[in-house]
Amino acid sequence: MKTILHIIKKEFQQFKRDPKMFGIILLAPVIQLIFLGYAVNMDIEHVTAVVFDQDHSQTSREYINKFSSSNYFEIVDYVDNYDDIQSHLENGSATLGIVIPNEFEKNIGRNRTTPLQIIFDGSDGNKASISAGYVMSITNKFARNILMDYRNKTGQKISPVGSIEAEVRAWYNPELKTRVFMVPAIVGLLLSVITLILTSLAIVKEKEIGTLEQIIVSPIKPLQLILGKLIPFAILGFVVVGIILTAMTFIFGIYTRGSFTFLFFSAFLYTLSTLGFGILVSTLSRTQQQAMMLAIFVVLMPMIFLSGFAFPIENMPQFIQWLTYVVPLRYFMTIIRGVILKGVGFSELWLELLALFSMGMAVLTRDSSYF
Amino acid sequence: MMNSITINNLTKRFGNFTSVDSISFDVKEGEIFGFLGANGAGKTTTIKMLCGILSPTEGDALVAGFSIKKEPNKVKLNIGYMSQRFSLYNDLTVEENINFFGGIYGLNGSRLLERKQWVLKIANLNGKENLLTASLPGGIKQRLALGTAVIHRPKIVFLDEPTSGVDPISRRNFWDLIHNLSSDGITVFVTTHYLEEAEFCNNIILINAGKLIAEGSSKELKTNYLKNDLYEIECSNVVDALEILEVQNFVEETSIFGNNIHISVNRNFSSTQQIESVLLSNKDIKISRVNKIVPTLEDVFIHLLERDKK
Ligand SMILES: Nc1ncnc2c1ncn2[C@@H]1O[C@H](COP(=O)(O)OP(=O)(O)OP(=O)(O)O)[C@@H](O)[C@H]1O
Ligand SMILES: [Mg+2]
């Protein structure tokens, strides 16, 4: 136990010697949180549209008005041929084109169904389908209003046909902001980066300068060495988590609904794996560059992609979904989103905790067999 | 005297490359043992096996009485190791380095204090405990590294090229330190490239391409392995002179030493006149001196390595 303390102490003395590095470690996560928090905004708010109004009627103008007055659309141009729509879509200055045909008003006046053409840039499928939803809802509302007007004008006293209106409420994230969903995940992301990359670099650095050999020839046991190396970085990781959680509340107004103790406990179980992977990477690398490459491209990136950080796991092919079961970050993402957004705790998340614990132990066991 | 290290057919292969090829030898307690060989001969690999950093492919060794294969942990308690790079933490102070290495060897309290004083003394760092290790000159750093390597008073200390890259005066002082350790009863196992340093060793082993090719004290090596007489020639136009000498039937081996030529001669040799007359057949060669010399270790090693090549 004493021996472990010596290593921990030394590790902190080294942190202290490099205050710039230390500052970066503590400040960078906040800056990253801000960048990522704003960058991963996947909400679709400004859909650019061009209008090709062949009708030039009162009704067509009203219809277009519905778009420009909504918060979702911005009409960037009015054109008078299809080629112009195409060039707008091609150079990206508009995501959709609205084509109102010649007989639009006349057809409505004659109580006939009138077609409308909406042309999308479907290259971002997600954006296109969400915007299509907006278009549908604006169009339906417009059609209903026409119907009501017609009834009022003709003095028919039939009450509007009983229709069903679903009142949809999204819990935990009432405004359906992707940011609310993403920012807690960034806590998990940054914790992974710090614990994984810094540990592997710290050990490979000792390999490079030769002090690792000096430690290996001492009577110190592999487990002591590993713990002595891991604990300082785990502490550092926790400090960073604390900082990010605070920043999250102050900058984005997202606060943790669940228990902090539970959150830190799960973070601890999660870092068993990341620190363990950090050591694994360092045993496989000779230089700090190699370690960096391995850590980022072989461990971190696949782990992030397979964690459900950005792409929902349910949408992945079955085979890939199976793969995600061995990705610790997957479980930690579930935990951290659950605790921060829903305020859930042990009774809902014990399975995830168990998964994290077993994976951490597996990686650490593999590590200690190396030294 | 007891054996401090007993090595039996120790072998290390990396893939199908044999770095250390079945070497066996003994090191006596308290002696300074020189382990010599050219670059890549397998010195570091051997030391790493003896210290438990690498595991041998074949063979075994007893270090301080314990098998490096079966009882590596007991070996570790009895040895100190200073690697080829004399590794210390450059970003720690002198005292922090001493505390750390003392700490991982389980020293604390008054024992740590006493050993710390000792390390500071031998490294000439009294009063400079708070200096950053990175700022120390090479010679001092090397002494500090030695101090930390033996901070726990091991029975045996392995020094891998401890004097490489250090100025001659520091080297001289460092060898005084090695002698002190040895007279305290510590066995010193040292590798070096400097053959004049090998003269300070009680016993020497020479390895080449992983194989042991000679062993004994410096004196034994000079008499046992070099049977022929040795002459040193100082002359102008060394390259031409060498060409002439190489083909003479009385010459066994030739080599260049600084600006001079060394030749070993065989039965066909009668006197130094023989050398002078063949050289003077070339008008460009001016002879300043020809005399018989006592061989140095370098002569012995060049002879052995040449022989090994054939
Ligand atoms: N991990 C390794 N993998 C493959 N080959 C290795 C490894 N370590 C050493 N070698 C090879 O083994 C041979 C002996 O190396 P070693 O470091 O023991 O030599 P050395 O005598 O210490 O040389 P030097 O004087 O340069 O320090 C070299 O050819 C080296 O390339
Ligand atoms: Mg070496």
XYZ file of C-alpha atoms in Angstrom, chain A residues 2-368:
367
model
C 2.818 2.386 0.934
C 4.466 1.624 -2.372
C 1.363 2.652 -4.282
C 1.364 5.951 -2.424
C 4.930 6.601 -3.550
C 3.937 6.243 -7.167
C 0.833 8.376 -6.753
C 2.844 11.072 -5.026
C 5.414 11.055 -7.785
C 2.708 11.304 -10.432
C 1.249 14.400 -8.755
C 4.694 15.943 -8.353
C 5.057 15.562 -12.092
C 1.663 17.171 -12.737
C 2.757 20.036 -10.538
C 6.000 20.485 -12.476
C 4.047 21.095 -15.612
C 1.388 23.641 -14.697
C 0.759 24.500 -18.332
C -0.115 20.917 -19.109
C -2.234 20.790 -16.001
C -4.088 23.922 -17.040
C -4.750 22.436 -20.430
C -6.072 19.262 -18.857
C -8.509 21.225 -16.721
C -9.455 24.009 -19.094
C -9.616 22.127 -22.355
C -12.652 20.052 -21.377
C -14.694 23.174 -20.694
C -13.726 24.674 -24.021
C -14.458 21.400 -25.745
C -17.784 21.198 -23.975
C -18.718 24.620 -25.287
C -17.590 23.829 -28.823
C -19.155 20.413 -28.926
C -22.280 21.609 -27.149
C -22.923 24.160 -29.848
C -21.601 22.119 -32.717
C -23.637 18.990 -32.150
C -26.838 20.939 -32.477
C -28.773 18.740 -34.867
C -32.017 20.606 -34.504
C -33.391 21.696 -37.830
C -34.389 25.293 -37.586
C -33.446 27.092 -40.718
C -34.559 25.217 -43.747
C -33.825 27.288 -46.790
C -36.441 27.225 -49.508
C -36.980 28.657 -52.983
C -40.430 29.303 -54.358
C -41.604 28.830 -57.927
C -45.067 30.364 -57.903
C -46.728 29.742 -61.255
C -50.133 30.817 -59.985
C -49.391 34.326 -58.701
C -52.706 34.354 -56.874
C -53.943 35.522 -53.491
C -54.127 31.928 -52.228
C -50.663 30.983 -53.389
C -49.217 34.038 -51.650
C -51.037 33.143 -48.450
C -49.672 29.657 -48.659
C -46.112 30.927 -49.114
C -46.659 33.298 -46.246
C -47.265 30.368 -43.946
C -43.737 29.217 -44.669
C -42.005 32.520 -44.249
C -43.843 33.246 -41.032
C -42.914 29.897 -39.484
C -39.629 29.655 -37.597
C -38.477 26.707 -39.593
C -38.259 28.044 -43.087
C -36.425 30.838 -44.705
C -37.360 31.715 -48.255
C -34.186 32.639 -50.016
C -35.415 33.273 -53.551
C -38.414 33.420 -55.861
C -37.763 31.861 -59.234
C -39.730 31.339 -62.408
C -38.376 28.097 -63.809
C -37.291 24.637 -62.743
C -33.672 25.174 -63.741
C -33.253 27.835 -61.104
C -34.642 25.491 -58.451
C -32.167 22.888 -59.564
C -29.225 25.239 -59.383
C -30.256 26.361 -55.881
C -30.425 22.767 -54.698
C -27.165 21.924 -56.398
C -25.097 24.694 -54.891
C -26.721 24.210 -51.527
C -28.265 27.650 -51.220
C -31.647 25.982 -50.688
C -32.758 22.655 -49.261
C -36.138 22.573 -50.862
C -38.115 24.033 -53.695
C -41.860 24.758 -53.471
C -43.646 24.631 -56.816
C -47.183 26.033 -56.903
C -48.924 25.096 -60.169
C -50.897 27.384 -62.436
C -54.410 26.456 -61.435
C -53.819 26.439 -57.696
C -56.403 29.033 -56.655
C -58.839 28.143 -59.401
C -58.854 24.475 -58.438
C -59.458 25.280 -54.810
C -62.274 27.595 -55.774
C -63.848 24.783 -57.752
C -63.561 22.462 -54.771
C -61.073 20.299 -56.574
C -58.011 18.680 -55.218
C -54.976 20.626 -56.297
C -51.436 19.236 -56.471
C -48.352 20.919 -55.071
C -44.791 19.985 -55.723
C -42.075 20.045 -53.092
C -38.572 19.181 -54.229
C -35.981 18.222 -51.581
C -32.268 17.986 -51.429
C -32.271 14.518 -49.884
C -28.530 14.186 -49.422
C -28.931 14.756 -45.699
C -31.731 12.264 -45.257
C -32.378 13.205 -41.662
C -32.771 16.872 -42.421
C -34.927 16.170 -45.487
C -37.369 13.946 -43.666
C -37.705 16.343 -40.756
C -38.284 19.262 -43.110
C -40.812 17.164 -45.026
C -42.679 16.745 -41.769
C -42.751 20.511 -41.307
C -43.990 21.001 -44.871
C -46.759 18.460 -44.352
C -47.916 20.073 -41.164
C -47.970 23.572 -42.659
C -49.834 22.308 -45.718
C -52.403 20.378 -43.699
C -53.102 23.334 -41.519
C -53.488 25.541 -44.551
C -55.920 23.081 -46.141
C -57.973 22.888 -42.991
C -58.231 26.650 -42.791
C -59.485 26.796 -46.353
C -62.109 24.245 -45.464
C -63.237 26.242 -42.446
C -63.363 29.446 -44.483
C -65.433 27.709 -47.086
C -67.918 26.520 -44.520
C -68.187 29.928 -42.920
C -68.726 31.551 -46.292
C -71.385 29.112 -47.399
C -73.015 29.363 -43.999
C -73.065 25.639 -43.491
C -73.600 25.084 -39.844
C -72.034 21.677 -39.600
C -69.434 21.747 -36.951
C -65.989 20.784 -38.163
C -65.661 17.053 -38.466
C -64.547 15.657 -35.155
C -60.856 15.192 -35.587
C -58.242 13.763 -33.280
C -55.463 15.988 -32.161
C -52.674 14.262 -30.320
C -51.132 16.408 -27.629
C -47.545 15.290 -27.669
C -45.292 15.954 -24.642
C -41.659 14.999 -24.620
C -40.513 14.285 -21.129
C -36.978 14.981 -19.879
C -36.255 17.167 -22.880
C -39.450 19.072 -23.523
C -38.083 21.178 -26.339
C -36.576 18.132 -28.057
C -33.222 19.857 -28.264
C -30.445 17.565 -29.425
C -28.112 19.613 -27.258
C -29.829 18.412 -24.144
C -29.274 14.889 -25.324
C -25.691 15.423 -26.456
C -24.124 17.530 -23.722
C -24.317 14.853 -21.002
C -22.780 12.430 -23.467
C -19.879 14.810 -23.902
C -19.099 14.312 -20.222
C -18.609 10.641 -21.026
C -16.579 11.459 -24.078
C -14.162 13.784 -22.317
C -13.732 11.421 -19.405
C -12.754 8.715 -21.898
C -10.277 10.940 -23.685
C -8.545 12.042 -20.500
C -8.288 8.710 -18.792
C -7.426 6.694 -21.890
C -4.969 8.978 -23.637
C -3.229 10.478 -20.633
C -2.609 7.121 -18.964
C -1.217 5.539 -22.070
C 1.008 8.533 -22.747
C 2.242 8.633 -19.158
C 3.328 5.011 -19.230
C 4.858 5.091 -22.687
C 6.784 8.190 -21.663
C 8.336 6.206 -18.827
C 9.137 3.508 -21.320
C 10.838 6.024 -23.580
C 12.994 7.567 -20.879
C 13.723 4.141 -19.380
C 12.317 4.704 -15.901
C 9.746 1.961 -16.421
C 12.557 -0.625 -16.480
C 13.965 0.965 -13.375
C 10.618 0.395 -11.664
C 10.228 -3.130 -13.014
C 13.550 -4.221 -11.476
C 12.338 -3.026 -8.091
C 10.414 -5.466 -5.891
C 7.183 -3.626 -6.629
C 4.315 -5.879 -7.714
C 2.587 -5.407 -11.067
C -0.731 -4.629 -9.430
C 0.856 -1.958 -7.233
C 2.476 -0.367 -10.242
C -0.771 -0.382 -12.197
C -2.808 1.045 -9.338
C -0.191 3.667 -8.601
C -0.324 4.747 -12.209
C -4.112 4.615 -12.500
C -5.290 6.305 -9.350
C -3.848 9.746 -10.169
C -5.466 9.697 -13.583
C -8.747 8.463 -12.156
C -8.660 11.398 -9.722
C -7.871 13.732 -12.576
C -10.772 12.238 -14.516
C -13.143 12.887 -11.620
C -12.012 16.459 -11.290
C -12.704 16.896 -14.975
C -16.149 15.317 -14.657
C -16.909 17.727 -11.826
C -15.773 20.664 -13.898
C -17.786 19.608 -16.923
C -20.933 18.979 -14.907
C -20.649 22.438 -13.410
C -19.971 24.023 -16.774
C -22.908 22.098 -18.225
C -25.267 23.630 -15.709
C -23.960 27.159 -16.030
C -23.474 27.280 -19.756
C -26.303 25.155 -21.072
C -28.684 25.219 -18.151
C -28.763 21.429 -18.042
C -28.623 20.173 -14.501
C -28.208 16.709 -13.078
C -31.520 15.296 -11.923
C -30.092 12.121 -10.432
C -27.592 11.542 -7.666
C -24.045 12.845 -7.997
C -22.739 10.031 -5.841
C -24.233 7.501 -8.176
C -22.869 9.370 -11.182
C -19.341 9.418 -9.768
C -19.562 5.813 -8.739
C -20.497 4.796 -12.283
C -17.776 7.065 -13.639
C -15.362 5.184 -11.401
C -16.499 1.806 -12.755
C -16.286 3.154 -16.271
C -12.748 4.468 -15.826
C -11.620 0.969 -14.832
C -12.051 0.100 -18.502
C -10.638 3.272 -20.013
C -7.630 3.299 -17.721
C -7.219 -0.390 -18.401
C -7.306 0.253 -22.138
C -4.825 3.062 -21.594
C -2.393 0.601 -20.064
C -3.108 -1.947 -22.765
C -2.284 0.642 -25.420
C 0.923 1.567 -23.625
C 2.060 -2.051 -23.472
C 1.636 -2.283 -27.230
C 3.449 0.935 -28.106
C 7.074 1.942 -28.042
C 6.679 5.667 -28.576
C 4.226 8.296 -27.448
C 3.156 8.886 -31.058
C 2.324 5.227 -31.482
C 0.367 5.250 -28.259
C -1.547 8.330 -29.344
C -2.422 6.749 -32.696
C -3.505 3.476 -31.140
C -5.513 5.187 -28.433
C -7.337 7.477 -30.815
C -7.880 5.366 -33.899
C -8.084 1.857 -32.539
C -9.789 2.419 -29.207
C -11.414 5.819 -28.915
C -13.007 6.355 -32.322
C -14.658 2.929 -32.651
C -15.742 3.182 -29.039
C -17.397 6.548 -29.650
C -19.104 5.426 -32.864
C -20.395 2.281 -31.248
C -21.491 3.946 -28.039
C -24.617 5.581 -29.354
C -23.026 8.980 -28.777
C -24.139 10.332 -32.122
C -25.883 7.509 -33.976
C -28.651 5.614 -32.227
C -27.659 1.994 -31.675
C -31.159 0.783 -32.680
C -30.512 2.076 -36.197
C -27.328 0.070 -36.631
C -27.225 -3.249 -38.504
C -27.810 -6.225 -36.231
C -24.190 -7.376 -36.403
C -22.896 -3.968 -35.354
C -25.469 -3.849 -32.561
C -23.971 -7.008 -31.112
C -20.555 -5.403 -31.254
C -21.750 -2.493 -29.164
C -22.323 -4.842 -26.245
C -18.563 -5.016 -25.649
C -18.144 -1.241 -25.767
C -18.001 0.115 -22.217
C -18.844 3.636 -23.334
C -22.198 2.346 -24.554
C -23.210 1.502 -20.996
C -21.755 4.648 -19.580
C -23.680 6.736 -22.123
C -26.911 5.101 -21.009
C -26.025 5.734 -17.387
C -24.926 9.300 -17.782
C -27.911 10.298 -19.925
C -30.221 8.483 -17.571
C -28.815 10.069 -14.435
C -28.499 13.589 -15.784
C -31.679 13.811 -17.849
C -34.064 11.381 -16.198
C -32.716 11.254 -12.689
C -32.723 7.463 -12.650
C -30.408 5.480 -10.396
C -29.247 2.096 -9.262
C -32.518 0.191 -9.631
C -32.769 1.089 -13.327
C -29.092 0.968 -14.171
C -27.587 -1.896 -12.185
C -27.164 -4.026 -15.274
C -25.058 -1.337 -16.938
C -22.966 -0.991 -13.782
C -22.380 -4.714 -13.728
C -21.308 -4.644 -17.372
C -18.858 -1.805 -16.706
C -17.411 -3.524 -13.674
C -16.869 -6.847 -15.453
C -15.285 -5.233 -18.477
C -12.991 -3.117 -16.336
C -11.870 -6.162 -14.402
C -11.270 -8.129 -17.593
C -9.054 -5.435 -19.096
C -7.129 -4.860 -15.867
C -6.494 -8.573 -15.432
C -5.065 -8.710 -18.930
C -2.879 -5.688 -18.047
C -1.374 -7.115 -14.910
